[in-house]
Amino acid sequence: MSLINYVEPPNSNLICCICHAPFTNPTTTRTCMHTFCHDCVVEAVRHSPHCPIDRSSLSMEDLSPANPIVKHLVDELVVECPQRTAGCLHTCQRQLLESHVKDTCQYLAIPCSEVGCDQLILRKDRGKHSDICIHRSTQCDGCGVSAKYADLNNHYLECSSRTANCSFCSSEFPRPQVPDHSATCPEAVVSCTHADNGCSWTGSRRELSEFHISSCSYELIKGFFMINSTRMSALSAENISFKKKVQALEGMVHVMQREMQSLKTILGPWYRTDMQRTNRQDSLYVYNQDDSTTSQGFAGPSTHRTVPQRVQAPFMADPFDTVFPPSHTIDASHDALAPYFPLPSSDVVYGPHDHNRMHIRPSGGMIDMHAHPGQRSLPLTPVAPLNLSASLEESLVGLRESIAAVSASVDSLARRNDIALTNENMRINEELGSLKYVVHGIRLQVRFRLVYVYRYSVERDVDVLIISFNP
């Protein structure tokens, strides 16, 4: 409101001491009853919490709307239109200025109402601009179609109500009939009907039908071209069918490749090709004899110990890897299955077909790793590690028998533990009974001593009383 020009100088009592203009939304302080513009006093309090006039303490809670009379006085001041420099001479009360500028001021710049026009015009020139605006909508005089004035020339080139000349024979036709005429115009330049087969002649349609067709060498063998075209179409359709089948077969091969790779990974060390099986059967085993005595803790089925020394066979490539190379190579030193398939120790020997037979060096019995120090060791059922030289079926049979042996050993160990716990409980109960008897005897002795001390103290007190009464 500070940019508004007032027709007459306003009363000094209606002037804000901060912006030096008549009040806008006047606000009064409750503490010192001074009046300011609302925006001015709010900004002043945010900068410094004191009244701008008497410097008394002031906060946002101390501000309230001014008396309505003050607001009416400033709203009734006569002001000039802000567009006076453009030519508007209108004057009115300040409270009516906003509606004048928004609705009736003829010198206010407003945007053009036509879509696509971004020009600003004075409200009083709106009618003149509508007649010359290139974005205004207009109608074609011939067909009545509505179009933009700027696009009217392009519309005339396609308007159906106007005529056009053929570019070959210069005949005049209505514009919608020109395409149909061009398709049959005798002067139109066309190629030979056998251009697809190799004829390079071009000329008017009239010359084609009257002269060229009768002398064209390709016309004489057009029957062959028709038969050839039919056969080529059949071959193309067959090729498309074969391509689809090849794609389906490639998809099946990829699926089988993934399945074979998964099976190879699952089988692990038991996966062997025919060449590897033949090589395994031709491997040589050398046995070293060693005598030992039978242990007292464990009686083995044999007292001989043999250590197999397998001759290294030459490396054979896997045919599956040749056709379908694996996506990654497996390092033998970092095999994930190595912890589950330990190598045979020097005390355990397996023949090529005796996974279930075990020869152990007598060592005084197998020690229970969970036994406490000083406790008698329990004979455990020995379980052989997997023999990777055997087939998968033999390995599964050996695993089944080993699991049965381990189950029997665990059952026996559980029964032994139950018997040991029962004996230990009986011994502890006996010791607890003897401790109860000892505690009971000690309690009787303590009670006897307390009674004796009490009786002795009472007798002594009685003697003292008797002596005191009989001096």
C-alpha positions in Angstrom: 0.0 0.0 0.0 3.0 2.3 0.2 3.0 2.6 -3.6 -0.5 3.9 -3.7 -0.9 7.6 -4.4 -3.5 9.4 -2.3 -5.5 12.3 -3.7 -5.2 14.3 -0.5 -2.6 14.1 2.2 -3.8 11.6 4.9 -4.2 12.6 8.6 -0.9 12.2 10.5 -2.7 10.1 13.1 -3.3 7.5 10.4 0.3 7.2 9.5 2.4 4.3 10.6 5.7 5.4 12.2 7.6 2.5 10.7 6.7 2.6 7.0 5.5 6.3 7.0 2.3 5.4 5.1 -1.3 5.0 6.1 -2.1 1.9 8.1 -2.6 -1.4 6.3 -4.4 -3.9 8.5 -3.9 -1.7 11.6 -2.7 -3.5 14.8 -2.5 -2.1 18.3 -0.2 -3.2 21.2 -2.0 -4.1 24.5 0.9 -2.8 26.6 1.3 0.7 25.3 -1.7 1.1 23.0 0.4 2.2 19.9 -0.9 1.4 16.4 1.1 0.1 13.5 0.7 -1.8 10.3 0.4 -5.5 11.0 3.3 -6.6 8.8 5.5 -3.7 10.0 5.1 -4.4 13.7 5.5 -8.2 13.3 8.8 -7.7 11.5 9.9 -5.2 14.1 9.1 -7.5 17.0 11.0 -10.4 15.3 14.0 -8.1 15.0 13.8 -6.7 18.5 11.1 -7.5 21.2 10.5 -3.8 22.0 7.9 -1.2 21.0 9.3 0.9 18.2 8.0 4.1 19.9 8.6 3.9 23.7 11.0 0.8 23.6 8.9 -1.1 26.2 8.9 -4.9 26.2 6.7 -6.3 23.5 5.9 -9.8 22.2 3.6 -11.4 19.6 1.0 -12.2 22.2 0.7 -8.5 23.0 -0.6 -7.6 19.5 -4.3 -7.3 18.7 -6.5 -5.8 15.9 -6.9 -2.1 16.1 -10.2 -0.3 16.7 -12.6 -0.8 13.7 -13.0 3.0 13.5 -9.3 3.3 12.6 -9.6 0.6 9.9 -12.7 2.4 8.4 -10.9 5.7 8.4 -7.9 4.4 6.4 -10.1 2.4 4.0 -12.2 5.4 3.1 -9.1 7.5 2.0 -9.4 8.4 -1.7 -6.6 7.0 -3.9 -5.6 7.0 -7.5 -5.5 4.0 -9.8 -1.9 2.4 -10.0 -2.2 2.5 -13.8 -2.4 6.3 -13.9 0.9 6.5 -15.8 -0.7 4.3 -18.5 -3.7 6.7 -18.8 -6.2 5.6 -16.1 -7.7 8.7 -14.3 -10.0 6.7 -12.0 -10.1 7.6 -8.3 -11.9 5.8 -5.5 -11.8 4.8 -1.9 -8.8 2.5 -1.0 -11.1 -0.4 -0.1 -12.6 -0.4 -3.6 -9.2 -0.1 -5.4 -8.6 -3.9 -5.6 -11.9 -4.6 -7.3 -11.3 -1.8 -9.8 -7.9 -3.1 -10.8 -9.1 -6.7 -11.0 -12.3 -6.2 -13.0 -12.8 -2.7 -14.6 -9.4 -1.0 -15.1 -9.1 -0.6 -18.9 -5.3 0.2 -18.8 -4.3 -3.1 -17.0 -2.2 -5.5 -19.1 -3.8 -8.9 -19.4 -2.9 -12.0 -21.4 -4.6 -12.9 -24.6 -7.5 -15.3 -24.2 -6.5 -17.4 -27.4 -4.8 -20.7 -26.8 -1.1 -20.5 -27.7 -0.9 -16.7 -27.6 1.4 -15.3 -24.8 1.1 -11.6 -25.7 0.0 -9.1 -23.0 -2.5 -6.5 -24.1 -4.4 -3.7 -22.4 -8.0 -4.6 -21.4 -9.3 -1.8 -23.6 -7.5 -3.2 -26.7 -8.8 -6.7 -26.2 -11.3 -6.5 -29.0 -8.9 -5.1 -31.5 -6.3 -7.8 -30.7 -8.9 -10.6 -31.1 -9.4 -9.5 -34.8 -5.7 -9.6 -35.6 -4.4 -12.4 -33.4 -2.8 -15.1 -35.5 -3.9 -17.8 -32.9 -7.6 -17.0 -33.2 -10.0 -19.6 -34.5 -11.6 -19.1 -37.9 -13.7 -21.1 -40.4 -12.8 -22.1 -44.0 -15.0 -20.4 -46.5 -15.2 -23.6 -48.6 -15.7 -26.5 -46.3 -16.6 -24.6 -43.0 -13.9 -26.5 -41.0 -12.7 -24.5 -37.9 -8.9 -23.9 -37.9 -6.3 -21.5 -36.5 -5.7 -18.4 -38.6 -2.0 -19.3 -38.8 -2.8 -22.8 -40.1 -5.4 -21.6 -42.7 -3.0 -21.6 -45.6 -2.0 -25.2 -44.9 -5.6 -26.1 -44.7 -6.3 -24.6 -48.2 -3.7 -27.0 -49.6 -5.8 -29.9 -48.4 -9.3 -28.4 -48.5 -11.8 -30.7 -50.3 -13.8 -27.7 -51.6 -10.9 -26.5 -53.8 -9.7 -27.9 -57.1 -6.3 -29.1 -58.0 -4.4 -29.9 -61.2 -2.9 -33.3 -62.1 0.9 -33.1 -62.1 1.1 -35.4 -65.2 -1.8 -34.4 -67.5 -2.5 -30.9 -66.1 -6.3 -31.8 -65.8 -8.3 -30.0 -63.1 -10.2 -32.1 -60.6 -11.8 -31.6 -57.2 -9.0 -32.1 -54.6 -10.6 -35.4 -53.1 -10.5 -37.0 -56.6 -6.8 -36.3 -57.3 -5.5 -39.5 -55.7 -7.9 -41.6 -57.6 -7.0 -39.9 -60.9 -3.3 -40.3 -60.2 -3.8 -44.1 -59.9 -5.3 -44.2 -63.5 -3.8 -41.3 -65.3 -2.4 -42.4 -68.7 0.4 -39.9 -68.5 1.6 -40.9 -65.1 5.2 -42.2 -65.0 5.3 -45.9 -63.8 7.7 -48.8 -63.8 7.2 -52.1 -65.7 5.0 -54.6 -64.0 8.0 -57.0 -64.0 10.3 -54.5 -62.2 10.5 -56.9 -59.2 11.9 -59.6 -61.5 14.6 -57.3 -63.0 13.0 -55.1 -65.8 14.3 -51.6 -65.6 11.9 -49.8 -68.0 10.1 -46.7 -66.9 7.6 -44.6 -68.8 4.0 -43.4 -69.0 1.1 -45.7 -68.2 -0.2 -45.4 -71.8 3.2 -46.5 -73.3 3.3 -49.4 -70.9 0.0 -50.9 -72.1 0.4 -50.0 -75.8 4.1 -50.7 -76.5 6.3 -52.1 -73.8 4.2 -55.0 -72.5 4.1 -56.6 -75.9 7.9 -56.4 -76.3 9.0 -57.0 -72.7 11.1 -60.2 -72.5 10.0 -60.8 -68.9 6.4 -61.0 -70.0 7.1 -64.2 -71.9 8.2 -66.0 -68.8 5.8 -64.5 -66.3 4.3 -68.0 -65.6 7.7 -69.2 -64.4 7.9 -66.1 -62.1 4.5 -67.0 -60.6 5.6 -70.6 -59.9 8.9 -69.4 -58.5 7.1 -66.8 -56.3 4.8 -69.5 -54.9 7.7 -71.8 -54.2 9.7 -69.1 -52.5 6.7 -68.2 -50.3 6.4 -71.9 -49.3 10.2 -72.1 -48.6 10.0 -68.9 -46.5 7.1 -70.2 -44.5 9.0 -73.5 -44.0 12.2 -71.6 -42.9 10.2 -69.7 -40.4 8.8 -73.0 -39.0 12.3 -74.4 -38.8 13.6 -71.4 -37.0 10.9 -71.7 -34.4 11.8 -75.4 -33.9 15.5 -74.6 -33.6 14.8 -72.0 -31.0 12.7 -74.5 -29.1 15.5 -77.1 -29.3 18.0 -74.5 -28.2 15.9 -73.8 -25.2 15.6 -77.5 -24.3 19.4 -77.8 -24.7 20.0 -75.0 -22.3 17.6 -76.5 -19.8 19.3 -79.9 -20.1 22.7 -78.2 -19.7 21.6 -76.6 -16.5 20.1 -79.9 -15.2 23.3 -81.9 -16.1 25.4 -79.2 -14.4 23.2 -79.5 -11.3 23.4 -83.3 -11.3 27.2 -83.1 -11.7 27.4 -80.7 -8.8 25.1 -82.9 -6.7 27.0 -86.2 -7.5 30.3 -84.5 -6.6 33.1 -87.0 -6.3 30.9 -89.9 -7.6 30.5 -88.3 -11.0 32.6 -90.2 -13.5 32.5 -90.7 -17.3 33.1 -94.0 -19.0 36.7 -93.2 -19.7 37.2 -92.4 -16.0 35.5 -95.6 -14.9 37.8 -97.7 -17.2 40.8 -95.8 -15.9 39.7 -96.5 -12.3 39.5 -100.2 -12.9 43.0 -100.2 -14.4 44.5 -98.4 -11.4 47.1 -100.4 -9.5 47.0 -100.8 -5.7 50.2 -101.6 -3.8 49.9 -103.0 -0.3 52.5 -102.7 2.4 52.3 -105.4 5.1 52.6 -104.5 8.8 52.0 -106.9 11.8 50.5 -105.7 15.0 48.9 -107.2 18.1 45.3 -107.1 19.1 44.3 -104.3 21.5 42.8 -105.3 24.8 40.2 -102.4 24.5 39.0 -103.3 21.0 39.3 -106.6 19.2 39.5 -105.9 15.4 38.5 -108.4 12.8 42.1 -108.5 11.5 45.5 -107.8 12.9 47.1 -106.8 9.5 47.4 -103.2 8.4 47.6 -102.4 4.7 48.0 -98.9 3.1 46.9 -98.6 -0.5 49.1 -96.6 -2.8 47.1 -95.7 -5.9 49.0 -95.1 -9.2 48.1 -91.7 -10.6 46.1 -92.2 -13.8 46.5 -89.8 -16.7 44.0 -87.0 -16.8 40.9 -87.6 -19.0 38.8 -84.8 -20.3 35.1 -84.9 -19.4 32.9 -85.2 -22.6 30.2 -83.2 -20.9 32.6 -80.4 -20.2 33.7 -80.5 -23.8 30.1 -80.0 -25.1 28.8 -77.9 -22.2 31.7 -76.0 -20.6 31.0 -75.3 -16.9 30.4 -71.8 -15.8 33.1 -72.0 -13.2 36.0 -74.2 -12.3 36.2 -76.0 -8.9 39.5 -75.8 -7.1 40.3 -79.2 -5.5 42.1 -77.5 -2.6 38.9 -75.6 -1.7 36.4 -78.3 -2.3 33.2 -77.7 -0.2 32.7 -81.4 0.2 36.2 -82.1 1.5 35.3 -81.9 5.2 32.6 -84.6 4.7 34.9 -87.0 2.9 38.2 -87.3 4.8 41.1 -89.2 3.4 41.9 -92.6 5.0 44.4 -92.3 7.9 47.5 -94.5 8.2 45.6 -96.8 10.7 42.6 -97.5 8.4 42.7 -99.4 5.1 40.1 -100.1 2.5 40.4 -102.4 -0.5 38.9 -101.5 -3.8 35.6 -103.4 -3.0 35.6 -103.7 0.8 34.1 -100.5 2.1 32.5 -102.3 5.1 35.8 -104.0 6.1 38.0 -102.1 8.6 41.5 -102.9 9.9 42.6 -100.8 12.9 45.9 -100.8 14.6 45.5 -102.0 18.2 45.7 -99.0 20.4 44.1 -100.2 23.6 40.6 -99.3 22.7 38.8 -96.2 21.3 38.6 -93.3 23.6 35.3 -91.4 24.3 36.2 -87.7 23.6 33.4 -86.6 26.0 34.7 -88.7 29.0 36.0 -86.9 32.0 39.6 -87.3 33.1 40.1 -90.4 35.2 36.9 -92.0 34.0 37.1 -95.4 32.3 37.0 -95.2 28.5 34.1 -96.7 26.7 34.5 -98.9 23.7 32.9 -97.1 20.7 31.9 -98.6 17.4 34.4 -97.5 14.7 32.9 -95.9 11.6 34.9 -95.8 8.4 35.0 -92.7 6.3 33.6 -92.7 2.8 35.5 -94.6 0.2 35.5 -92.4 -2.8 36.9 -95.2 -5.0 33.7 -97.2 -4.6 30.5 -96.6 -6.6 27.7 -94.4 -5.4 25.5 -97.4 -4.6 28.3 -99.1 -2.5 28.9 -95.8 -0.7 25.2 -95.5 0.2 25.2 -99.1 1.5 28.2 -98.4 3.6 26.7 -95.2 4.9 23.5 -97.1 5.8 25.5 -99.8 7.7 27.7 -97.1 9.4 24.5 -95.3 10.6 23.1 -98.5 12.0 26.4 -99.2 13.8 26.5 -95.6 15.2 22.8 -95.9 16.3 23.6 -99.2 18.2 26.6 -97.6 19.8 24.6 -94.6 20.9 21.9 -96.9 22.3 24.5 -98.9 24.2 26.1 -95.7 25.5 22.8 -94.4 26.7 22.1 -97.6 28.6 25.5 -97.4 30.2 25.0 -93.8 31.1 21.6 -94.7 32.7 23.2 -97.4 34.8 26.1 -95.1 35.9 23.6 -92.4 36.8 21.5 -94.8 38.9 24.6 -96.1 40.8 25.8 -92.5 41.4 22.3 -91.5 42.7 22.3 -94.5 45.1 25.8 -93.6 46.4 24.8 -89.9 46.9 21.6 -90.9 48.7 23.6 -93.1 51.1 26.0 -90.3 51.8 23.1 -87.9 52.4 21.6 -90.3 54.9 24.8 -90.6 56.8 25.2 -86.8 56.8 21.6 -86.5 58.2 22.5 -88.9 61.1 25.7 -86.9 61.9 23.8 -83.5 61.8 21.1 -85.0 64.1 23.7 -86.2 66.6 25.3 -82.7 66.6 22.0 -81.1 67.1 21.2 -83.3 70.2 24.6 -82.5 71.7 24.1 -78.8 71.2 20.7 -79.0 72.8 22.1 -81.0 75.8 24.8 -78.4 76.3 22.3 -75.5 76.2 20.1 -77.2 78.8 23.0 -77.8 81.0 24.2 -74.2 80.8 20.7 -72.9 81.5 20.3 -75.2 84.5 23.7 -74.2 85.9 22.9 -70.5 85.5 19.5 -70.9 87.3 21.0 -72.8 90.2 23.7 -70.2 90.6 21.1 -67.4 90.7 19.1 -69.3 93.3 22.2 -69.7 95.5 22.9 -66.0 95.2 19.4 -65.1 96.3 19.5 -67.5 99.3 22.8 -66.0 100.4 21.5 -62.5 100.1 18.4 -63.2 102.2 20.4 -65.1 104.9 23.4 -63.0 105.8 
